[in-house]
Amino acid sequence: MLERQVQELTILPSVAIAEAESISETEVIEKVTGIIAQIYPEQCGFFLLSPDGSVLTPHPSYRGANRDQWQQSYPITQGLTGRAILQNAIVRSNNIRQESDYIEMTTGMLSELCVPIRANGQPLGVLNVESSRSAAFDPNDERFLNTIANSLGTALERLRFYQEEQRRSRELNALYQATKALGQSLEP
């Protein structure tokens, strides 16, 4: 137990640094996936919600998946990850064989923990971990991964605002350049 707490206390600052230093969504998700794989090495990663909120797609950095077509998108009406989005709540299964809506991405998994990623109350995706051990996850895992999911949601929101600001800046610059060129063309 103490060893696990030390791991968590080491990982949380690493996640915060990755979130602060990353300049793209892909970069931050890849870094955080690599960091959480230190504690959850069997299967871990992120599903991102489509802009229209209808499907979840595993991020390419997802670790441990070994089934064909694991990168396909799934409607939010399917799977435990979809349930986490629809219920806007953490979903933990101690025995996924008892779950009729479980979507297998890795053979031999028995437990799954799905934690919604949100920004300002809006779902962005799901942090998902799985284990080949039955009842592998407990409330401490929920708390720890919820902390990571919340901070990642904030980081993703910050990056999206930054990207939008960059887009607006380019548009304004193009408009300025066009106006300037038009003004020069009208000079005698």
PDB file of C-alpha atoms in Angstrom:
ATOM      1  CA  MET A   1       0.000   0.000   0.000  1.00  0.00           C
ATOM      2  CA  LEU A   2       2.757   2.466   0.916  1.00  0.00           C
ATOM      3  CA  GLU A   3       4.636   1.602  -2.280  1.00  0.00           C
ATOM      4  CA  ARG A   4       1.521   2.364  -4.311  1.00  0.00           C
ATOM      5  CA  GLN A   5       1.062   5.742  -2.585  1.00  0.00           C
ATOM      6  CA  VAL A   6       4.684   6.621  -3.355  1.00  0.00           C
ATOM      7  CA  GLN A   7       4.085   5.689  -7.011  1.00  0.00           C
ATOM      8  CA  GLU A   8       1.020   7.915  -7.145  1.00  0.00           C
ATOM      9  CA  LEU A   9       2.869  10.811  -5.527  1.00  0.00           C
ATOM     10  CA  THR A  10       5.596  10.424  -8.148  1.00  0.00           C
ATOM     11  CA  ILE A  11       3.201  10.138 -11.069  1.00  0.00           C
ATOM     12  CA  LEU A  12       0.915  13.092 -10.308  1.00  0.00           C
ATOM     13  CA  PRO A  13       3.677  15.734 -10.673  1.00  0.00           C
ATOM     14  CA  SER A  14       4.867  13.993 -13.865  1.00  0.00           C
ATOM     15  CA  VAL A  15       1.348  14.247 -15.277  1.00  0.00           C
ATOM     16  CA  ALA A  16       1.144  17.924 -14.319  1.00  0.00           C
ATOM     17  CA  ILE A  17       4.471  18.641 -16.033  1.00  0.00           C
ATOM     18  CA  ALA A  18       3.398  16.762 -19.171  1.00  0.00           C
ATOM     19  CA  GLU A  19       0.155  18.734 -19.276  1.00  0.00           C
ATOM     20  CA  ALA A  20       1.919  22.060 -18.786  1.00  0.00           C
ATOM     21  CA  GLU A  21       4.657  21.440 -21.368  1.00  0.00           C
ATOM     22  CA  SER A  22       2.591  19.885 -24.156  1.00  0.00           C
ATOM     23  CA  ILE A  23       1.595  22.005 -27.128  1.00  0.00           C
ATOM     24  CA  SER A  24      -0.961  19.663 -28.698  1.00  0.00           C
ATOM     25  CA  GLU A  25      -3.713  17.299 -27.616  1.00  0.00           C
ATOM     26  CA  THR A  26      -1.884  14.343 -29.135  1.00  0.00           C
ATOM     27  CA  GLU A  27       1.314  15.193 -27.300  1.00  0.00           C
ATOM     28  CA  VAL A  28      -0.314  15.498 -23.880  1.00  0.00           C
ATOM     29  CA  ILE A  29      -2.376  12.319 -24.318  1.00  0.00           C
ATOM     30  CA  GLU A  30       0.683  10.333 -25.446  1.00  0.00           C
ATOM     31  CA  LYS A  31       2.740  11.573 -22.497  1.00  0.00           C
ATOM     32  CA  VAL A  32       0.016  10.930 -19.904  1.00  0.00           C
ATOM     33  CA  THR A  33      -0.674   7.456 -21.333  1.00  0.00           C
ATOM     34  CA  GLY A  34       3.009   6.594 -20.960  1.00  0.00           C
ATOM     35  CA  ILE A  35       3.024   7.864 -17.397  1.00  0.00           C
ATOM     36  CA  ILE A  36      -0.075   5.995 -16.208  1.00  0.00           C
ATOM     37  CA  ALA A  37       1.176   2.813 -17.893  1.00  0.00           C
ATOM     38  CA  GLN A  38       3.761   2.701 -15.096  1.00  0.00           C
ATOM     39  CA  ILE A  39       0.971   1.691 -12.691  1.00  0.00           C
ATOM     40  CA  TYR A  40      -1.482   0.136 -15.169  1.00  0.00           C
ATOM     41  CA  PRO A  41       0.780  -1.711 -17.632  1.00  0.00           C
ATOM     42  CA  GLU A  42      -1.669  -4.287 -18.997  1.00  0.00           C
ATOM     43  CA  GLN A  43      -4.064  -1.980 -20.805  1.00  0.00           C
ATOM     44  CA  CYS A  44      -4.560   1.748 -20.468  1.00  0.00           C
ATOM     45  CA  GLY A  45      -5.353   4.743 -22.554  1.00  0.00           C
ATOM     46  CA  PHE A  46      -7.863   7.285 -23.647  1.00  0.00           C
ATOM     47  CA  PHE A  47     -11.023   7.245 -25.705  1.00  0.00           C
ATOM     48  CA  LEU A  48     -11.905  10.629 -27.180  1.00  0.00           C
ATOM     49  CA  LEU A  49     -15.459  11.765 -27.734  1.00  0.00           C
ATOM     50  CA  SER A  50     -16.339  12.928 -31.251  1.00  0.00           C
ATOM     51  CA  PRO A  51     -17.291  16.604 -31.664  1.00  0.00           C
ATOM     52  CA  ASP A  52     -20.946  15.629 -32.068  1.00  0.00           C
ATOM     53  CA  GLY A  53     -20.775  13.489 -28.907  1.00  0.00           C
ATOM     54  CA  SER A  54     -21.939  10.284 -30.583  1.00  0.00           C
ATOM     55  CA  VAL A  55     -18.853   8.047 -30.690  1.00  0.00           C
ATOM     56  CA  LEU A  56     -15.720   7.248 -28.705  1.00  0.00           C
ATOM     57  CA  THR A  57     -12.453   6.520 -30.502  1.00  0.00           C
ATOM     58  CA  PRO A  58      -9.339   5.072 -28.857  1.00  0.00           C
ATOM     59  CA  HIS A  59      -6.395   7.442 -29.105  1.00  0.00           C
ATOM     60  CA  PRO A  60      -3.493   5.899 -31.108  1.00  0.00           C
ATOM     61  CA  SER A  61      -1.304   5.952 -27.968  1.00  0.00           C
ATOM     62  CA  TYR A  62      -3.627   3.424 -26.263  1.00  0.00           C
ATOM     63  CA  ARG A  63      -1.505   0.704 -24.651  1.00  0.00           C
ATOM     64  CA  GLY A  64      -2.086  -3.043 -24.527  1.00  0.00           C
ATOM     65  CA  ALA A  65      -4.839  -3.522 -27.101  1.00  0.00           C
ATOM     66  CA  ASN A  66      -4.231  -6.604 -29.221  1.00  0.00           C
ATOM     67  CA  ARG A  67      -7.519  -7.340 -30.991  1.00  0.00           C
ATOM     68  CA  ASP A  68      -8.020  -6.704 -34.703  1.00  0.00           C
ATOM     69  CA  GLN A  69      -9.659  -3.382 -35.430  1.00  0.00           C
ATOM     70  CA  TRP A  70      -9.169  -2.127 -31.843  1.00  0.00           C
ATOM     71  CA  GLN A  71      -8.855   1.421 -33.180  1.00  0.00           C
ATOM     72  CA  GLN A  72     -12.403   1.570 -34.514  1.00  0.00           C
ATOM     73  CA  SER A  73     -14.886   4.020 -33.062  1.00  0.00           C
ATOM     74  CA  TYR A  74     -17.772   2.869 -30.883  1.00  0.00           C
ATOM     75  CA  PRO A  75     -21.150   4.549 -30.356  1.00  0.00           C
ATOM     76  CA  ILE A  76     -21.526   5.858 -26.813  1.00  0.00           C
ATOM     77  CA  THR A  77     -24.433   3.445 -26.440  1.00  0.00           C
ATOM     78  CA  GLN A  78     -21.941   0.548 -26.440  1.00  0.00           C
ATOM     79  CA  GLY A  79     -19.318  -0.597 -23.975  1.00  0.00           C
ATOM     80  CA  LEU A  80     -18.454   0.374 -20.448  1.00  0.00           C
ATOM     81  CA  THR A  81     -16.649   3.454 -21.763  1.00  0.00           C
ATOM     82  CA  GLY A  82     -19.883   4.545 -23.425  1.00  0.00           C
ATOM     83  CA  ARG A  83     -21.743   3.922 -20.184  1.00  0.00           C
ATOM     84  CA  ALA A  84     -19.252   6.194 -18.374  1.00  0.00           C
ATOM     85  CA  ILE A  85     -20.077   8.978 -20.846  1.00  0.00           C
ATOM     86  CA  LEU A  86     -23.839   8.447 -20.750  1.00  0.00           C
ATOM     87  CA  GLN A  87     -23.951   8.269 -16.952  1.00  0.00           C
ATOM     88  CA  ASN A  88     -21.273  10.953 -16.551  1.00  0.00           C
ATOM     89  CA  ALA A  89     -19.809   8.736 -13.850  1.00  0.00           C
ATOM     90  CA  ILE A  90     -16.965   6.359 -13.124  1.00  0.00           C
ATOM     91  CA  VAL A  91     -17.752   2.784 -14.173  1.00  0.00           C
ATOM     92  CA  ARG A  92     -15.879  -0.070 -12.518  1.00  0.00           C
ATOM     93  CA  SER A  93     -16.385  -3.735 -13.317  1.00  0.00           C
ATOM     94  CA  ASN A  94     -14.773  -6.367 -11.130  1.00  0.00           C
ATOM     95  CA  ASN A  95     -15.694  -9.078 -13.641  1.00  0.00           C
ATOM     96  CA  ILE A  96     -16.200  -7.948 -17.210  1.00  0.00           C
ATOM     97  CA  ARG A  97     -17.454 -11.410 -18.165  1.00  0.00           C
ATOM     98  CA  GLN A  98     -20.665 -10.437 -16.388  1.00  0.00           C
ATOM     99  CA  GLU A  99     -21.016  -7.269 -18.485  1.00  0.00           C
ATOM    100  CA  SER A 100     -23.153  -7.749 -21.589  1.00  0.00           C
ATOM    101  CA  ASP A 101     -21.900  -4.500 -23.134  1.00  0.00           C
ATOM    102  CA  TYR A 102     -18.163  -5.102 -22.625  1.00  0.00           C
ATOM    103  CA  ILE A 103     -16.090  -4.468 -25.772  1.00  0.00           C
ATOM    104  CA  GLU A 104     -12.961  -6.607 -25.863  1.00  0.00           C
ATOM    105  CA  MET A 105      -9.828  -4.802 -27.002  1.00  0.00           C
ATOM    106  CA  THR A 106      -7.358  -7.143 -25.311  1.00  0.00           C
ATOM    107  CA  THR A 107      -7.746 -10.851 -24.780  1.00  0.00           C
ATOM    108  CA  GLY A 108      -7.755 -12.136 -21.220  1.00  0.00           C
ATOM    109  CA  MET A 109      -8.917  -9.014 -19.393  1.00  0.00           C
ATOM    110  CA  LEU A 110     -11.197  -9.486 -16.356  1.00  0.00           C
ATOM    111  CA  SER A 111     -11.539  -6.019 -14.771  1.00  0.00           C
ATOM    112  CA  GLU A 112     -12.155  -2.582 -16.216  1.00  0.00           C
ATOM    113  CA  LEU A 113     -12.246   0.949 -14.839  1.00  0.00           C
ATOM    114  CA  CYS A 114     -13.605   3.816 -16.963  1.00  0.00           C
ATOM    115  CA  VAL A 115     -13.236   7.406 -15.783  1.00  0.00           C
ATOM    116  CA  PRO A 116     -14.893  10.261 -17.711  1.00  0.00           C
ATOM    117  CA  ILE A 117     -12.723  13.174 -18.783  1.00  0.00           C
ATOM    118  CA  ARG A 118     -14.565  16.473 -18.482  1.00  0.00           C
ATOM    119  CA  ALA A 119     -13.946  20.163 -18.897  1.00  0.00           C
ATOM    120  CA  ASN A 120     -16.497  22.594 -17.450  1.00  0.00           C
ATOM    121  CA  GLY A 121     -18.874  19.677 -16.918  1.00  0.00           C
ATOM    122  CA  GLN A 122     -18.777  18.672 -20.590  1.00  0.00           C
ATOM    123  CA  PRO A 123     -17.504  15.184 -21.486  1.00  0.00           C
ATOM    124  CA  LEU A 124     -14.373  15.016 -23.643  1.00  0.00           C
ATOM    125  CA  GLY A 125     -13.613  11.307 -23.404  1.00  0.00           C
ATOM    126  CA  VAL A 126     -12.789   8.444 -21.074  1.00  0.00           C
ATOM    127  CA  LEU A 127      -9.645   7.262 -19.308  1.00  0.00           C
ATOM    128  CA  ASN A 128      -9.776   3.460 -19.456  1.00  0.00           C
ATOM    129  CA  VAL A 129      -7.689   0.821 -17.682  1.00  0.00           C
ATOM    130  CA  GLU A 130      -8.105  -2.943 -17.687  1.00  0.00           C
ATOM    131  CA  SER A 131      -6.509  -5.867 -15.891  1.00  0.00           C
ATOM    132  CA  SER A 132      -6.291  -9.632 -16.280  1.00  0.00           C
ATOM    133  CA  ARG A 133      -7.009  -9.902 -12.546  1.00  0.00           C
ATOM    134  CA  SER A 134     -10.565 -10.067 -11.311  1.00  0.00           C
ATOM    135  CA  ALA A 135     -11.514  -7.174  -8.991  1.00  0.00           C
ATOM    136  CA  ALA A 136      -8.205  -5.464  -9.762  1.00  0.00           C
ATOM    137  CA  PHE A 137      -9.472  -1.938  -9.139  1.00  0.00           C
ATOM    138  CA  ASP A 138     -10.764  -0.296  -5.983  1.00  0.00           C
ATOM    139  CA  PRO A 139     -11.905   3.147  -4.803  1.00  0.00           C
ATOM    140  CA  ASN A 140      -8.265   4.259  -4.528  1.00  0.00           C
ATOM    141  CA  ASP A 141      -7.806   3.587  -8.251  1.00  0.00           C
ATOM    142  CA  GLU A 142     -11.005   5.509  -8.936  1.00  0.00           C
ATOM    143  CA  ARG A 143      -9.777   8.488  -6.901  1.00  0.00           C
ATOM    144  CA  PHE A 144      -6.307   8.459  -8.453  1.00  0.00           C
ATOM    145  CA  LEU A 145      -7.502   8.126 -12.051  1.00  0.00           C
ATOM    146  CA  ASN A 146     -10.254  10.678 -11.492  1.00  0.00           C
ATOM    147  CA  THR A 147      -7.571  13.163 -10.412  1.00  0.00           C
ATOM    148  CA  ILE A 148      -5.647  12.479 -13.620  1.00  0.00           C
ATOM    149  CA  ALA A 149      -8.790  12.641 -15.787  1.00  0.00           C
ATOM    150  CA  ASN A 150      -9.806  15.982 -14.250  1.00  0.00           C
ATOM    151  CA  SER A 151      -6.396  17.537 -14.766  1.00  0.00           C
ATOM    152  CA  LEU A 152      -6.230  16.185 -18.321  1.00  0.00           C
ATOM    153  CA  GLY A 153      -9.658  17.688 -19.042  1.00  0.00           C
ATOM    154  CA  THR A 154      -8.353  21.075 -17.939  1.00  0.00           C
ATOM    155  CA  ALA A 155      -5.216  20.666 -20.045  1.00  0.00           C
ATOM    156  CA  LEU A 156      -7.221  19.659 -23.132  1.00  0.00           C
ATOM    157  CA  GLU A 157      -9.519  22.638 -22.673  1.00  0.00           C
ATOM    158  CA  ARG A 158      -6.505  24.965 -22.370  1.00  0.00           C
ATOM    159  CA  LEU A 159      -4.973  23.501 -25.536  1.00  0.00           C
ATOM    160  CA  ARG A 160      -8.254  23.852 -27.437  1.00  0.00           C
ATOM    161  CA  PHE A 161      -8.557  27.495 -26.378  1.00  0.00           C
ATOM    162  CA  TYR A 162      -4.958  28.067 -27.462  1.00  0.00           C
ATOM    163  CA  GLN A 163      -5.564  26.439 -30.864  1.00  0.00           C
ATOM    164  CA  GLU A 164      -8.716  28.531 -31.360  1.00  0.00           C
ATOM    165  CA  GLU A 165      -6.811  31.698 -30.437  1.00  0.00           C
ATOM    166  CA  GLN A 166      -4.090  30.787 -32.940  1.00  0.00           C
ATOM    167  CA  ARG A 167      -6.721  30.244 -35.655  1.00  0.00           C
ATOM    168  CA  ARG A 168      -8.333  33.612 -34.913  1.00  0.00           C
ATOM    169  CA  SER A 169      -4.960  35.320 -34.954  1.00  0.00           C
ATOM    170  CA  ARG A 170      -4.212  33.870 -38.410  1.00  0.00           C
ATOM    171  CA  GLU A 171      -7.621  35.008 -39.684  1.00  0.00           C
ATOM    172  CA  LEU A 172      -7.122  38.529 -38.353  1.00  0.00           C
ATOM    173  CA  ASN A 173      -3.648  38.683 -39.857  1.00  0.00           C
ATOM    174  CA  ALA A 174      -4.982  37.527 -43.247  1.00  0.00           C
ATOM    175  CA  LEU A 175      -7.749  40.130 -43.053  1.00  0.00           C
ATOM    176  CA  TYR A 176      -5.214  42.831 -42.161  1.00  0.00           C
ATOM    177  CA  GLN A 177      -2.936  41.826 -45.045  1.00  0.00           C
ATOM    178  CA  ALA A 178      -5.875  41.806 -47.499  1.00  0.00           C
ATOM    179  CA  THR A 179      -7.051  45.224 -46.297  1.00  0.00           C
ATOM    180  CA  LYS A 180      -3.533  46.600 -46.523  1.00  0.00           C
ATOM    181  CA  ALA A 181      -3.074  45.246 -50.056  1.00  0.00           C
ATOM    182  CA  LEU A 182      -6.442  46.666 -51.130  1.00  0.00           C
ATOM    183  CA  GLY A 183      -5.550  50.045 -49.682  1.00  0.00           C
ATOM    184  CA  GLN A 184      -2.208  50.075 -51.510  1.00  0.00           C
ATOM    185  CA  SER A 185      -3.858  49.098 -54.798  1.00  0.00           C
ATOM    186  CA  LEU A 186      -6.177  52.088 -54.539  1.00  0.00           C
ATOM    187  CA  GLU A 187      -3.363  54.607 -54.050  1.00  0.00           C
ATOM    188  CA  PRO A 188      -2.595  56.719 -57.144  1.00  0.00           C
TER     189      PRO A 188
END
